Tab-separated table of N, CA and C in Angstrom:
chain	number	residue	atom	x	y	z
A	1	UNK	N	-35.964	-5.927	22.966
A	1	UNK	CA	-34.949	-6.520	22.173
A	1	UNK	C	-33.657	-5.820	22.027
A	2	UNK	N	-32.565	-6.390	22.333
A	2	UNK	CA	-31.238	-5.849	22.369
A	2	UNK	C	-30.745	-5.540	20.939
A	3	UNK	N	-29.889	-4.331	20.752
A	3	UNK	CA	-29.206	-4.171	19.650
A	3	UNK	C	-27.924	-5.024	19.503
A	4	UNK	N	-27.643	-5.325	18.065
A	4	UNK	CA	-26.407	-6.114	17.892
A	4	UNK	C	-25.335	-4.967	18.114
A	5	UNK	N	-24.133	-5.511	18.134
A	5	UNK	CA	-22.918	-4.516	18.177
A	5	UNK	C	-22.921	-3.623	16.928
A	6	UNK	N	-23.009	-4.197	15.711
A	6	UNK	CA	-23.158	-3.359	14.487
A	6	UNK	C	-24.385	-2.308	14.435
A	7	UNK	N	-25.453	-2.706	15.011
A	7	UNK	CA	-26.656	-1.753	15.040
A	7	UNK	C	-26.358	-0.765	16.067
A	8	UNK	N	-25.671	-1.055	17.279
A	8	UNK	CA	-25.530	0.043	18.199
A	8	UNK	C	-24.359	0.851	17.753
A	9	UNK	N	-23.412	0.480	17.179
A	9	UNK	CA	-22.531	1.362	16.300
A	9	UNK	C	-22.883	2.476	15.412
A	10	UNK	N	-23.777	1.722	14.550
A	10	UNK	CA	-24.415	2.719	13.628
A	10	UNK	C	-25.239	3.660	14.240
A	11	UNK	N	-26.047	3.089	15.094
A	11	UNK	CA	-27.190	4.106	15.849
A	11	UNK	C	-26.462	5.012	16.684
A	12	UNK	N	-25.288	4.724	17.297
A	12	UNK	CA	-24.405	5.493	18.267
A	12	UNK	C	-23.861	6.555	17.307
A	13	UNK	N	-23.266	6.451	16.264
A	13	UNK	CA	-22.854	7.342	15.308
A	13	UNK	C	-23.993	8.322	14.678
A	14	UNK	N	-24.983	7.777	14.370
A	14	UNK	CA	-26.137	8.776	13.893
A	14	UNK	C	-26.658	9.680	15.070
A	15	UNK	N	-26.684	9.128	16.264
A	15	UNK	CA	-27.013	10.049	17.414
A	15	UNK	C	-26.112	11.125	17.693
A	16	UNK	N	-24.871	11.189	17.123
A	16	UNK	CA	-23.963	12.557	17.251
A	16	UNK	C	-24.168	13.402	15.958
A	17	UNK	N	-24.707	13.001	15.108
A	17	UNK	CA	-24.602	13.821	13.731
A	17	UNK	C	-25.823	14.725	13.714
A	18	UNK	N	-25.640	15.890	13.099
A	18	UNK	CA	-26.571	16.910	12.963
A	18	UNK	C	-27.234	16.923	11.502
A	19	UNK	N	-26.955	15.868	10.872
A	19	UNK	CA	-27.281	15.743	9.386
A	19	UNK	C	-27.588	14.441	8.995
A	20	UNK	N	-28.251	14.039	7.943
A	20	UNK	CA	-28.430	12.841	7.415
A	20	UNK	C	-27.286	12.440	6.761
A	21	UNK	N	-27.275	10.985	6.435
A	21	UNK	CA	-25.940	10.517	5.847
A	21	UNK	C	-26.436	9.344	5.063
A	22	UNK	N	-25.493	8.982	4.024
A	22	UNK	CA	-25.597	7.702	3.326
A	22	UNK	C	-24.875	6.584	4.060
A	23	UNK	N	-25.230	5.368	3.525
A	23	UNK	CA	-24.838	4.222	4.088
A	23	UNK	C	-23.207	4.074	3.917
A	24	UNK	N	-22.778	4.389	2.664
A	24	UNK	CA	-21.163	4.261	2.639
A	24	UNK	C	-20.486	5.396	3.537
A	25	UNK	N	-21.235	6.533	3.714
A	25	UNK	CA	-20.430	7.302	4.842
A	25	UNK	C	-20.476	6.984	6.139
A	26	UNK	N	-21.744	6.253	6.552
A	26	UNK	CA	-21.877	5.696	7.822
A	26	UNK	C	-20.875	4.449	8.048
A	27	UNK	N	-20.592	3.862	6.947
A	27	UNK	CA	-19.677	2.613	7.068
A	27	UNK	C	-18.407	3.148	7.362
A	28	UNK	N	-17.898	4.170	6.582
A	28	UNK	CA	-16.559	4.907	6.823
A	28	UNK	C	-16.462	5.218	8.313
A	29	UNK	N	-17.482	5.972	8.835
A	29	UNK	CA	-17.509	6.403	10.078
A	29	UNK	C	-17.527	5.557	11.018
A	30	UNK	N	-18.075	4.496	11.109
A	30	UNK	CA	-18.314	3.352	12.085
A	30	UNK	C	-17.056	2.274	11.902
A	31	UNK	N	-16.484	2.466	10.769
A	31	UNK	CA	-15.413	1.228	10.511
A	31	UNK	C	-15.866	-0.043	10.284
A	32	UNK	N	-17.269	-0.183	9.996
A	32	UNK	CA	-17.821	-1.338	9.419
A	32	UNK	C	-17.812	-1.504	8.117
A	33	UNK	N	-17.909	-2.622	7.574
A	33	UNK	CA	-18.116	-2.847	6.018
A	33	UNK	C	-19.422	-2.510	5.563
A	34	UNK	N	-19.418	-2.050	4.096
A	34	UNK	CA	-20.830	-1.570	3.619
A	34	UNK	C	-21.935	-2.389	3.795
A	35	UNK	N	-21.507	-3.805	3.541
A	35	UNK	CA	-22.792	-4.673	3.628
A	35	UNK	C	-23.216	-4.871	5.216
A	36	UNK	N	-22.402	-4.799	6.174
A	36	UNK	CA	-22.839	-4.794	7.456
A	36	UNK	C	-23.477	-3.745	7.904
A	37	UNK	N	-22.967	-2.557	7.434
A	37	UNK	CA	-23.765	-1.163	7.689
A	37	UNK	C	-25.200	-1.393	7.126
A	38	UNK	N	-25.327	-1.674	5.779
A	38	UNK	CA	-26.489	-1.639	5.193
A	38	UNK	C	-27.646	-2.648	5.968
A	39	UNK	N	-27.230	-3.877	6.382
A	39	UNK	CA	-27.747	-4.794	7.207
A	39	UNK	C	-28.469	-4.232	8.484
A	40	UNK	N	-27.366	-3.538	8.932
A	40	UNK	CA	-27.780	-2.980	10.510
A	40	UNK	C	-28.752	-1.878	10.157
A	41	UNK	N	-28.699	-1.005	9.177
A	41	UNK	CA	-29.679	-0.023	8.774
A	41	UNK	C	-30.928	-0.588	8.606
A	42	UNK	N	-31.061	-1.613	7.741
A	42	UNK	CA	-32.367	-2.373	7.380
A	42	UNK	C	-33.075	-2.757	8.586
A	43	UNK	N	-32.116	-3.431	9.592
A	43	UNK	CA	-32.797	-3.998	10.641
A	43	UNK	C	-33.307	-2.615	11.753
A	44	UNK	N	-32.553	-1.769	11.728
A	44	UNK	CA	-32.946	-0.638	12.568
A	44	UNK	C	-34.237	-0.037	11.961
A	45	UNK	N	-34.234	0.047	10.833
A	45	UNK	CA	-35.510	0.705	10.206
A	45	UNK	C	-36.660	-0.159	10.361
A	46	UNK	N	-36.521	-1.542	10.194
A	46	UNK	CA	-37.850	-2.445	10.740
A	46	UNK	C	-38.206	-2.169	12.032
A	47	UNK	N	-37.387	-1.670	13.012
A	47	UNK	CA	-37.794	-1.399	14.303
A	47	UNK	C	-37.981	0.007	14.657
A	48	UNK	N	-38.110	0.718	13.466
A	48	UNK	CA	-38.537	2.166	13.729
A	48	UNK	C	-37.372	3.226	14.320
A	49	UNK	N	-36.192	2.769	14.355
A	49	UNK	CA	-35.172	3.611	14.931
A	49	UNK	C	-34.456	4.442	14.015
A	50	UNK	N	-34.371	4.049	12.765
A	50	UNK	CA	-33.937	4.980	11.794
A	50	UNK	C	-34.861	5.033	10.563
A	51	UNK	N	-34.691	6.236	9.804
A	51	UNK	CA	-35.700	6.103	8.653
A	51	UNK	C	-35.054	6.532	7.437
A	52	UNK	N	-35.228	5.995	6.279
A	52	UNK	CA	-34.548	6.140	5.120
A	52	UNK	C	-35.279	7.281	3.999
A	53	UNK	N	-34.496	7.892	3.328
A	53	UNK	CA	-35.352	8.761	2.316
A	53	UNK	C	-35.608	7.844	1.231
A	54	UNK	N	-36.346	8.415	0.159
A	54	UNK	CA	-36.782	7.720	-0.969
A	54	UNK	C	-35.955	8.323	-2.188
A	55	UNK	N	-34.853	8.959	-1.994
A	55	UNK	CA	-34.006	9.571	-3.007
A	55	UNK	C	-32.979	8.453	-3.326
A	56	UNK	N	-32.403	8.645	-4.426
A	56	UNK	CA	-31.011	8.085	-4.641
A	56	UNK	C	-29.937	8.880	-4.750
A	57	UNK	N	-28.778	8.828	-4.120
A	57	UNK	CA	-28.636	7.855	-3.021
A	57	UNK	C	-29.753	7.908	-1.734
A	58	UNK	N	-29.796	6.644	-1.302
A	58	UNK	CA	-30.523	6.750	0.144
A	58	UNK	C	-29.736	7.340	1.119
A	59	UNK	N	-30.593	8.471	1.875
A	59	UNK	CA	-29.787	8.948	3.092
A	59	UNK	C	-30.755	8.345	4.396
A	60	UNK	N	-30.070	8.310	5.562
A	60	UNK	CA	-30.656	7.656	6.483
A	60	UNK	C	-30.593	8.899	7.814
A	61	UNK	N	-31.598	8.547	8.601
A	61	UNK	CA	-31.697	9.394	9.655
A	61	UNK	C	-32.261	8.777	10.817
A	62	UNK	N	-31.614	9.330	12.165
A	62	UNK	CA	-32.234	8.510	13.293
A	62	UNK	C	-33.448	9.260	13.673
A	63	UNK	N	-34.480	8.323	14.179
A	63	UNK	CA	-35.644	8.601	14.768
A	63	UNK	C	-35.701	9.172	16.099
A	64	UNK	N	-36.727	9.680	16.675
A	64	UNK	CA	-36.934	9.782	18.105
A	64	UNK	C	-36.803	8.514	18.817
A	65	UNK	N	-37.275	7.579	18.433
A	65	UNK	CA	-37.179	6.193	19.144
A	65	UNK	C	-35.821	5.657	19.145
A	66	UNK	N	-35.102	5.994	17.906
A	66	UNK	CA	-33.787	5.564	17.983
A	66	UNK	C	-32.902	6.267	19.013
A	67	UNK	N	-33.173	7.595	19.175
A	67	UNK	CA	-32.427	8.434	20.107
A	67	UNK	C	-32.647	7.998	21.542
A	68	UNK	N	-34.129	7.500	21.749
A	68	UNK	CA	-34.424	7.006	23.120
A	68	UNK	C	-33.698	5.701	23.497
A	69	UNK	N	-33.555	4.764	22.391
A	69	UNK	CA	-32.831	3.482	22.641
A	69	UNK	C	-31.406	3.765	22.890
A	70	UNK	N	-30.719	4.562	22.051
A	70	UNK	CA	-29.384	4.676	22.036
A	70	UNK	C	-28.908	5.458	23.386
A	71	UNK	N	-29.789	6.111	23.853
A	71	UNK	CA	-29.666	7.028	25.140
A	71	UNK	C	-29.606	5.972	26.631
A	72	UNK	N	-30.035	4.712	26.284
A	72	UNK	CA	-30.092	3.848	27.246
A	72	UNK	C	-28.528	3.716	27.996
A	73	UNK	N	-28.267	3.578	29.323
A	73	UNK	CA	-26.963	3.343	29.636
A	73	UNK	C	-26.011	2.403	29.035
A	74	UNK	N	-26.775	1.318	28.890
A	74	UNK	CA	-26.085	0.005	28.348
A	74	UNK	C	-25.405	0.307	27.005
A	75	UNK	N	-25.825	1.532	26.288
A	75	UNK	CA	-25.254	1.709	25.134
A	75	UNK	C	-24.378	3.019	25.117
A	76	UNK	N	-23.825	3.492	26.251
A	76	UNK	CA	-23.221	4.718	26.398
A	76	UNK	C	-21.763	4.519	25.624
A	77	UNK	N	-21.148	3.324	25.522
A	77	UNK	CA	-20.038	3.322	24.916
A	77	UNK	C	-20.105	3.503	23.421
A	78	UNK	N	-21.298	3.450	22.920
A	78	UNK	CA	-21.549	3.630	21.450
A	78	UNK	C	-21.916	5.014	21.020
A	79	UNK	N	-22.200	5.932	21.874
A	79	UNK	CA	-22.652	7.204	21.864
A	79	UNK	C	-21.744	8.210	22.335
A	80	UNK	N	-20.979	7.873	23.254
A	80	UNK	CA	-20.170	8.858	24.003
A	80	UNK	C	-18.739	8.933	23.351
A	81	UNK	N	-18.609	9.637	22.217
A	81	UNK	CA	-17.345	9.779	21.421
A	81	UNK	C	-17.376	11.033	20.750
A	82	UNK	N	-16.258	11.683	20.415
A	82	UNK	CA	-16.467	12.955	19.745
A	82	UNK	C	-17.047	12.752	18.429
A	83	UNK	N	-17.594	13.798	18.093
A	83	UNK	CA	-18.292	13.854	16.569
A	83	UNK	C	-17.135	13.467	15.513
A	84	UNK	N	-17.610	12.604	14.627
A	84	UNK	CA	-16.775	12.318	13.557
A	84	UNK	C	-17.142	13.219	12.225
A	85	UNK	N	-16.230	13.565	11.579
A	85	UNK	CA	-16.405	14.468	10.372
A	85	UNK	C	-16.593	13.539	9.309
A	86	UNK	N	-17.786	13.622	8.505
A	86	UNK	CA	-17.951	12.714	7.278
A	86	UNK	C	-16.843	13.022	6.216
A	87	UNK	N	-16.451	12.150	5.561
A	87	UNK	CA	-15.496	12.271	4.433
A	87	UNK	C	-16.488	13.164	3.468
A	88	UNK	N	-15.779	13.970	2.545
A	88	UNK	CA	-16.338	14.458	1.392
A	88	UNK	C	-16.900	13.539	0.553
A	89	UNK	N	-17.922	13.663	-0.356
A	89	UNK	CA	-18.360	12.919	-1.340
A	89	UNK	C	-17.322	12.313	-2.418
A	90	UNK	N	-16.604	13.270	-2.767
A	90	UNK	CA	-15.695	13.104	-3.876
A	90	UNK	C	-14.485	12.046	-3.200
A	91	UNK	N	-14.360	12.138	-1.979
A	91	UNK	CA	-13.401	11.206	-1.321
A	91	UNK	C	-13.581	9.767	-1.083
A	92	UNK	N	-14.955	9.573	-1.186
A	92	UNK	CA	-15.633	8.210	-1.045
A	92	UNK	C	-15.056	7.232	-2.117
A	93	UNK	N	-14.774	5.918	-1.547
A	93	UNK	CA	-14.298	4.918	-2.494
A	93	UNK	C	-15.375	4.653	-3.686
A	94	UNK	N	-15.088	4.571	-4.837
A	94	UNK	CA	-16.092	4.190	-5.811
A	94	UNK	C	-16.797	5.340	-6.586
A	95	UNK	N	-16.411	6.495	-6.031
A	95	UNK	CA	-16.817	7.842	-6.647
A	95	UNK	C	-15.854	8.202	-7.938
A	96	UNK	N	-15.973	7.478	-9.102
A	96	UNK	CA	-15.363	7.796	-10.181
A	96	UNK	C	-15.419	8.950	-10.779
A	97	UNK	N	-16.671	9.552	-10.608
A	97	UNK	CA	-17.085	10.696	-11.582
A	97	UNK	C	-16.243	11.923	-11.233
A	98	UNK	N	-15.793	12.034	-9.873
A	98	UNK	CA	-15.330	13.371	-9.596
A	98	UNK	C	-16.239	14.328	-9.178
A	99	UNK	N	-17.538	13.950	-9.159
A	99	UNK	CA	-18.572	14.981	-8.840
A	99	UNK	C	-18.377	15.240	-7.168
A	100	UNK	N	-18.775	16.630	-6.895
A	100	UNK	CA	-18.539	17.189	-5.777
A	100	UNK	C	-19.797	17.435	-5.101
A	101	UNK	N	-20.300	17.053	-3.853
A	101	UNK	CA	-21.558	17.338	-3.277
A	101	UNK	C	-21.452	17.477	-1.990
A	102	UNK	N	-22.112	18.553	-1.515
A	102	UNK	CA	-21.949	18.970	-0.175
A	102	UNK	C	-22.601	17.880	0.860
A	103	UNK	N	-21.970	17.598	1.906
A	103	UNK	CA	-22.599	16.586	2.750
A	103	UNK	C	-22.875	17.232	4.007
């Protein structure tokens, strides 16, 4: 089953990261809206391509199966881009607390 464009964007960005990320950070990195990113993550998780943490906030990580799928030639445009620097937690929209967390 093929990935949707949103799923491919999320999986592609995750394949370039050497860390786990939250959905809001992934949304900023992909340029997708938060609801779209969350939907893509849930669908990718049901297919075993990403895994979520049980912590709050939830962190997402690409799986070996996810790396295998995004490695296919058809998804090259979604993974062949420079690494994106994740914004700092305190710079994310909605972080009213001013807390600083290393990402």
